[in-house]
mmCIF file of C-alpha atoms and ligand atoms in Angstrom:
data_model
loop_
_atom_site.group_PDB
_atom_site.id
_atom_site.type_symbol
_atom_site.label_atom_id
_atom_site.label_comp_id
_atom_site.label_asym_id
_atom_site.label_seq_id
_atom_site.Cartn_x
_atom_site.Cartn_y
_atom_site.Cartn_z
ATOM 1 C CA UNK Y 263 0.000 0.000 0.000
ATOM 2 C CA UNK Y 264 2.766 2.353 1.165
ATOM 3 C CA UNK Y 265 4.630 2.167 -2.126
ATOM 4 C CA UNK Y 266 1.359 2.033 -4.302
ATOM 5 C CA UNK Y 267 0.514 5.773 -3.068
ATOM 6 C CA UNK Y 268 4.319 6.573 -3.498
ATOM 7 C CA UNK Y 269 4.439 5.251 -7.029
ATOM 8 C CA UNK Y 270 1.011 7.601 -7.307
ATOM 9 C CA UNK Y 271 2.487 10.210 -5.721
ATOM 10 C CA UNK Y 272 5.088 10.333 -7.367
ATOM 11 C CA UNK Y 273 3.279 11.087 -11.027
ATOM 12 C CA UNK Y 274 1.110 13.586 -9.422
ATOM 13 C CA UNK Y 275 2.942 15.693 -6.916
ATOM 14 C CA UNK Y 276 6.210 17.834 -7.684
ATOM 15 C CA UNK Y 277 9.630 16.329 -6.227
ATOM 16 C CA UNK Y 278 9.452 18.646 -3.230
ATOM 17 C CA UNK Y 279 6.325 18.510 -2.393
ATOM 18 C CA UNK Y 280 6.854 14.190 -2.403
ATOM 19 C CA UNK Y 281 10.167 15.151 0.110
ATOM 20 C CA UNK Y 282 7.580 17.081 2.101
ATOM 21 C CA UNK Y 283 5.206 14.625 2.711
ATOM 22 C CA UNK Y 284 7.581 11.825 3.979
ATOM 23 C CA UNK Y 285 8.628 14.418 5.938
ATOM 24 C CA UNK Y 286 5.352 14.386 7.929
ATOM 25 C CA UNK Y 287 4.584 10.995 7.658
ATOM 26 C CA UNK Y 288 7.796 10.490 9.634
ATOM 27 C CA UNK Y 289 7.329 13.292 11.875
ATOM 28 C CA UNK Y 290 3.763 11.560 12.113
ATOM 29 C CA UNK Y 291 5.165 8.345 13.429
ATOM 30 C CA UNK Y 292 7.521 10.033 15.823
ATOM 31 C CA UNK Y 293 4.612 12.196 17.410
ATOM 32 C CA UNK Y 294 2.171 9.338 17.547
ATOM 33 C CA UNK Y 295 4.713 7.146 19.402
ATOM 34 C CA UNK Y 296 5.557 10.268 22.064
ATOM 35 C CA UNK Y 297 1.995 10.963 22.501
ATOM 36 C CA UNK Y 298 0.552 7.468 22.610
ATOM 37 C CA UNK Y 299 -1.148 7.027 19.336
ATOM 38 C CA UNK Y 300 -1.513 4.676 16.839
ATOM 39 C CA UNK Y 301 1.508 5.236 14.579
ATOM 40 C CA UNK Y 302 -0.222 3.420 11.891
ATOM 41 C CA UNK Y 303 -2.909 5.746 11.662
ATOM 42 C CA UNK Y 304 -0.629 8.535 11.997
ATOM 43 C CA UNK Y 305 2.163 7.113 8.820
ATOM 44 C CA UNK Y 306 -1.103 6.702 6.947
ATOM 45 C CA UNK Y 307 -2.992 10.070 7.262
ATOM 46 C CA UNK Y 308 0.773 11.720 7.193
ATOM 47 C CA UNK Y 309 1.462 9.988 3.587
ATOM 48 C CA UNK Y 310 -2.412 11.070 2.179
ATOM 49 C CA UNK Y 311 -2.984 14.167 3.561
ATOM 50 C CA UNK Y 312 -1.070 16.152 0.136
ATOM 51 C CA UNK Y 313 -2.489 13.640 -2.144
ATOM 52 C CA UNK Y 314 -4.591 16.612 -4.361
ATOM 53 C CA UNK Y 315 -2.237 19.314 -3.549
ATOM 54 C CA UNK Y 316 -1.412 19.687 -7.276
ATOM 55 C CA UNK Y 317 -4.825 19.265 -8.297
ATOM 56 C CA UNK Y 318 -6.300 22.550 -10.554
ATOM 57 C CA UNK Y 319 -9.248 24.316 -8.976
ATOM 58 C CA UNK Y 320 -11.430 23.837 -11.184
ATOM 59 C CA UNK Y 321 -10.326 19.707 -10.235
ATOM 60 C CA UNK Y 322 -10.951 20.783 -6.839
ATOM 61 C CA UNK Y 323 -14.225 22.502 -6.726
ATOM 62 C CA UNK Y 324 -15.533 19.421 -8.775
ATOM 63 C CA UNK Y 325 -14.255 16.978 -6.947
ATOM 64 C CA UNK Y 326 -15.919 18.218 -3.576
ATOM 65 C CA UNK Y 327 -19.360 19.376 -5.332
ATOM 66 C CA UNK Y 328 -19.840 15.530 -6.097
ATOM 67 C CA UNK Y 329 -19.077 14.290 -2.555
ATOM 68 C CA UNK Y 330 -21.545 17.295 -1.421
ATOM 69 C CA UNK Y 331 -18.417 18.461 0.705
ATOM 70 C CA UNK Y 332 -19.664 22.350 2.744
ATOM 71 C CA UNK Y 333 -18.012 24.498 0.165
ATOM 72 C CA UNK Y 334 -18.154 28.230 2.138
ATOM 73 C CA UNK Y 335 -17.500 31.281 0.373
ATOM 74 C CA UNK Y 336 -13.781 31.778 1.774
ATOM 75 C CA UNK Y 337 -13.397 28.115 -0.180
ATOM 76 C CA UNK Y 338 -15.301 28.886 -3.050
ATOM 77 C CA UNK Y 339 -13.088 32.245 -3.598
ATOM 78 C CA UNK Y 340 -9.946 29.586 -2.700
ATOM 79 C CA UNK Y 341 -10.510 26.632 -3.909
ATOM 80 C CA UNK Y 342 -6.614 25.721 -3.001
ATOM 81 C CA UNK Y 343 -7.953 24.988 0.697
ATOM 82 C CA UNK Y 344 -10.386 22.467 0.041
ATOM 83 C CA UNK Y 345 -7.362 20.277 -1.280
ATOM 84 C CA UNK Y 346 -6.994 18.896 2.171
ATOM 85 C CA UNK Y 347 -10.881 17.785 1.833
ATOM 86 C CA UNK Y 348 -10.096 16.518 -1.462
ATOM 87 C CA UNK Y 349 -7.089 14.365 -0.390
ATOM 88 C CA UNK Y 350 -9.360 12.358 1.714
ATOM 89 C CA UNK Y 351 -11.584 11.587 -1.084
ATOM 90 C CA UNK Y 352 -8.694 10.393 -3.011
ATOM 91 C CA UNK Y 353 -7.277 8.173 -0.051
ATOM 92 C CA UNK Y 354 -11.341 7.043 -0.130
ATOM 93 C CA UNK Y 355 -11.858 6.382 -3.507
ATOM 94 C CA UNK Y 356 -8.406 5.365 -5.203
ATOM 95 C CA UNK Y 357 -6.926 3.607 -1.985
ATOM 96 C CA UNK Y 358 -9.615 2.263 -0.125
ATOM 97 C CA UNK Y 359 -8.891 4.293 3.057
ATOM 98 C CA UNK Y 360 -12.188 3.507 5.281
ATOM 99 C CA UNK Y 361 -10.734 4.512 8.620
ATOM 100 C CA UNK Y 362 -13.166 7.695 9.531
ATOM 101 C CA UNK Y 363 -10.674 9.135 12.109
ATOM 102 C CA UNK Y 364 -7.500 8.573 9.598
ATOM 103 C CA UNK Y 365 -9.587 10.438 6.695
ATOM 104 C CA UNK Y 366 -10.938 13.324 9.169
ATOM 105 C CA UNK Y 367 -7.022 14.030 9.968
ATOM 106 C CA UNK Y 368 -6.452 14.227 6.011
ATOM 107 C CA UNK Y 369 -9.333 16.827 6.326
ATOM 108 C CA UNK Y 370 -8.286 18.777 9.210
ATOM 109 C CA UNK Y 371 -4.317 19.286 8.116
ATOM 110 C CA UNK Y 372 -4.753 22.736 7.000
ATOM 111 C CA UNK Y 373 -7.811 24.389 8.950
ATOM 112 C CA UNK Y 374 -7.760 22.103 11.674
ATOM 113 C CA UNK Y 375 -10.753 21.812 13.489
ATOM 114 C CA UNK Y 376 -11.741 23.163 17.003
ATOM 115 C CA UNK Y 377 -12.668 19.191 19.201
ATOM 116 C CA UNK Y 378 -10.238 17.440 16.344
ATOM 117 C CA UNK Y 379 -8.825 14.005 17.780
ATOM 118 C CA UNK Y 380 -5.280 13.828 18.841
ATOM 119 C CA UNK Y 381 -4.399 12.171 15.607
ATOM 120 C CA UNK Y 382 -5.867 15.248 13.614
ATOM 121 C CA UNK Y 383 -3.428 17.463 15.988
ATOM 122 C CA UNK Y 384 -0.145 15.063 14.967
ATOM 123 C CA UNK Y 385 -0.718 15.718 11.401
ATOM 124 C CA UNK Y 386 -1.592 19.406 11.582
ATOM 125 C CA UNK Y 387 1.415 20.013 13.759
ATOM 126 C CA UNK Y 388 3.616 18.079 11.654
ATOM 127 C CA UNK Y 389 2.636 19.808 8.157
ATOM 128 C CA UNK Y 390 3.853 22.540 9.474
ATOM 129 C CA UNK Y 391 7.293 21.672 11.244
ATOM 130 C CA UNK Y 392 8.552 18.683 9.428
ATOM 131 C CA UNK Y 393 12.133 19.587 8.810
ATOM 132 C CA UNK Y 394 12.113 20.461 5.141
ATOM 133 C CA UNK Y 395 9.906 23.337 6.608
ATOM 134 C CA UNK Y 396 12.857 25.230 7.271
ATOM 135 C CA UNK Y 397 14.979 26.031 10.672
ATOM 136 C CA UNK Y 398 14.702 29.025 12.835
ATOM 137 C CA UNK Y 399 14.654 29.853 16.284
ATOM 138 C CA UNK Y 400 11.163 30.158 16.182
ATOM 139 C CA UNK Y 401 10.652 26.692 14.585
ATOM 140 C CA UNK Y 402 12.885 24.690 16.373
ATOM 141 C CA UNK Y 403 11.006 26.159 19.745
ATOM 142 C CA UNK Y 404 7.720 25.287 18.144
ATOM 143 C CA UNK Y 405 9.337 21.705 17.214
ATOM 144 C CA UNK Y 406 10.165 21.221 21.091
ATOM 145 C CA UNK Y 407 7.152 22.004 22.479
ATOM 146 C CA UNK Y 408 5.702 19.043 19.837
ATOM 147 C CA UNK Y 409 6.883 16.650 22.123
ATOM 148 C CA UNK Y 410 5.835 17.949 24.966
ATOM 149 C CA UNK Y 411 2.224 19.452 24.929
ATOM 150 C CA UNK Y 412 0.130 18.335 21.682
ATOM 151 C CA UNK Y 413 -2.429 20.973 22.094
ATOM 152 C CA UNK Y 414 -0.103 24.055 23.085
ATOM 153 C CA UNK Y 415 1.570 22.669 19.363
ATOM 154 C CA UNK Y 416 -1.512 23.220 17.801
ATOM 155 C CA UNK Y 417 -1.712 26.938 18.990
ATOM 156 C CA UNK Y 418 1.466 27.494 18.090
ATOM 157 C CA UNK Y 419 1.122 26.178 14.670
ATOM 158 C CA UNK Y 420 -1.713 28.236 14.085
ATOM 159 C CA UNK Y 421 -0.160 31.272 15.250
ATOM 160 C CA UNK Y 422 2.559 30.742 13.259
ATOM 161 C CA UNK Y 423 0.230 30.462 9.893
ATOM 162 C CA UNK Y 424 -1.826 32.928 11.238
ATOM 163 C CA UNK Y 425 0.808 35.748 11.309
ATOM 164 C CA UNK Y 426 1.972 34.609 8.066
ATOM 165 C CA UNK Y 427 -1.598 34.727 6.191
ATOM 166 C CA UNK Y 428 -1.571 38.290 7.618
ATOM 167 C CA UNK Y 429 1.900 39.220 7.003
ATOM 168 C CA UNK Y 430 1.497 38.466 3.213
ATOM 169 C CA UNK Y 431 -1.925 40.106 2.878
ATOM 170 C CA UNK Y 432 -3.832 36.603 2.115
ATOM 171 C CA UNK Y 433 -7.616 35.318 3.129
ATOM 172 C CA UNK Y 434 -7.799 33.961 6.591
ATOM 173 C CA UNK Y 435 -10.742 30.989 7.145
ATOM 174 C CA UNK Y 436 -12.519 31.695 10.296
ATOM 175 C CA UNK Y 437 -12.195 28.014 10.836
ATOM 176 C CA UNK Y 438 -8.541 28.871 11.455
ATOM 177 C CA UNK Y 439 -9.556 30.854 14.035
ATOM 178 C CA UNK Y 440 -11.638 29.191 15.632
ATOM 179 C CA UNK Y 441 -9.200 26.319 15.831
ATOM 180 C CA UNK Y 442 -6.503 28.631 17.357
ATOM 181 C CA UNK Y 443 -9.042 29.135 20.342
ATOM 182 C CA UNK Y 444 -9.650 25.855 21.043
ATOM 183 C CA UNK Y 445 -6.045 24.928 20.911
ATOM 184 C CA UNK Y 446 -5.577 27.597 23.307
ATOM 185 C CA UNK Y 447 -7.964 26.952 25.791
ATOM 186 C CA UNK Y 448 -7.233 23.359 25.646
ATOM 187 C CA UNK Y 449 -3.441 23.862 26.148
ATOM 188 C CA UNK Y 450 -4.410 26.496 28.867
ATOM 189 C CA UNK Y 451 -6.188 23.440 30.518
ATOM 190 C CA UNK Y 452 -3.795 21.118 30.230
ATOM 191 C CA UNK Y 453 -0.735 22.740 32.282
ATOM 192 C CA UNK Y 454 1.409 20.720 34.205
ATOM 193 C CA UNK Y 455 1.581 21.763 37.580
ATOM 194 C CA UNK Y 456 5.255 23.651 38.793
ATOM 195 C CA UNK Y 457 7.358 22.120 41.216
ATOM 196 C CA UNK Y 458 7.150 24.227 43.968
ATOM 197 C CA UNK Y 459 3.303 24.506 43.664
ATOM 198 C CA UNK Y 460 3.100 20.939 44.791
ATOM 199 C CA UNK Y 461 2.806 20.218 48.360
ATOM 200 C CA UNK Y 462 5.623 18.229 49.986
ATOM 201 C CA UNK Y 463 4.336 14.948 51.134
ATOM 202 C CA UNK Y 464 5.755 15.727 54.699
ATOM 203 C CA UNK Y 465 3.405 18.874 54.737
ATOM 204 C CA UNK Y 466 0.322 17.008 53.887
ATOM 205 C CA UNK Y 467 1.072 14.809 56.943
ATOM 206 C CA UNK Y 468 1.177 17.132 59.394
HETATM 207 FE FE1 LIG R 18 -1.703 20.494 2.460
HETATM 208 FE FE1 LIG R 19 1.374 19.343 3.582
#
């Protein structure tokens, strides 16, 4: 299977874009096993989730009017964005993907989604910072904090793309946003507690 999509992906994505998505299938792997998740699930939504990045708009737009995907007016006026609902159809149709949670992480990879499973986050987080991304301080930072705290990962991730979309004067989906509030609140929630905010045993005993 792994070499079938290869072979496909190979005649229908550009060489770079093929080095970027083994990039986040491994990263995929490596996340899934840190953050106790199927790794399986996490090779195979990290190998799909590009599969119609090259496809025209026109491709696109047809491709999700026939599978009745929610095509909103930022979508319709960017039809580029819907390639990450589009790549699940692909994995669907052409491989046989059936897993629901593996094809809703295909789906998610560029909006995310606010409530998206944990193997949704993996694959958002690593389309961004797989290394043929790029290094800088900022991205090696956001690459630590991958292992540590999923969710915080996610925020980061969309702030990063955020400040981007709006540093180069391109459309923003509100889904985007929305994501980058749940992330936040959810990484909010999830804090480890310091050190010295945790009682010493020998004070709870007395
Ligand atoms: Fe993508
Ligand atoms: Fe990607």
């Amino acid at each position: 299977m792994r070499e079938q999509v290869i072979t496909w992906l190979q005649n229908n994505v550009s060489p770079h874009r093929l080095e970027h998505i083994l990039g986040v299938e491994k990263m995929c792997i490596k996340l899934a096993h840190c953050h106790q998740i199927n790794p399986e699930k996490a090779a195979q939504a990290g190998l799909m989730h590009d599969l119609a990045k090259f496809f025209p708009p026109s491709k696109l737009l047809a491709m999700a009017q026939a599978e009745k995907v929610d095509i909103d007016p930022v979508c319709a006026a960017n039809p580029h964005l819907l390639h990450a609902d589009v790549s699940a159809i692909v994995a669907k149709e052409h491989f046989g993907i059936k897993d629901e949670e593996v094809l809703t992480a295909i789906r998610n990879h560029t909006l995310g989604s606010p409530q998206m499973s944990d193997l949704s986050c993996i694959v958002f987080v690593a389309d961004a910072l797989e290394p043929n991304r790029g290094d800088n301080p900022e991205l090696a930072d956001m690459r630590r904090v991958s292992w540590q705290n999923l969710y915080k990962s996610v925020q980061q991730t969309c702030d990063y793309s955020l400040k981007y979309l709006l540093n180069s004067h391109r459309p923003i989906h509100p889904r985007a946003i929305l994501t980058r509030n749940w992330a936040l609140h959810q990484s909010q929630q999830s804090v480890e507690p310091q050190p010295d905010l945790i009682k010493p045993l020998e004070y709870n005993n007395h």
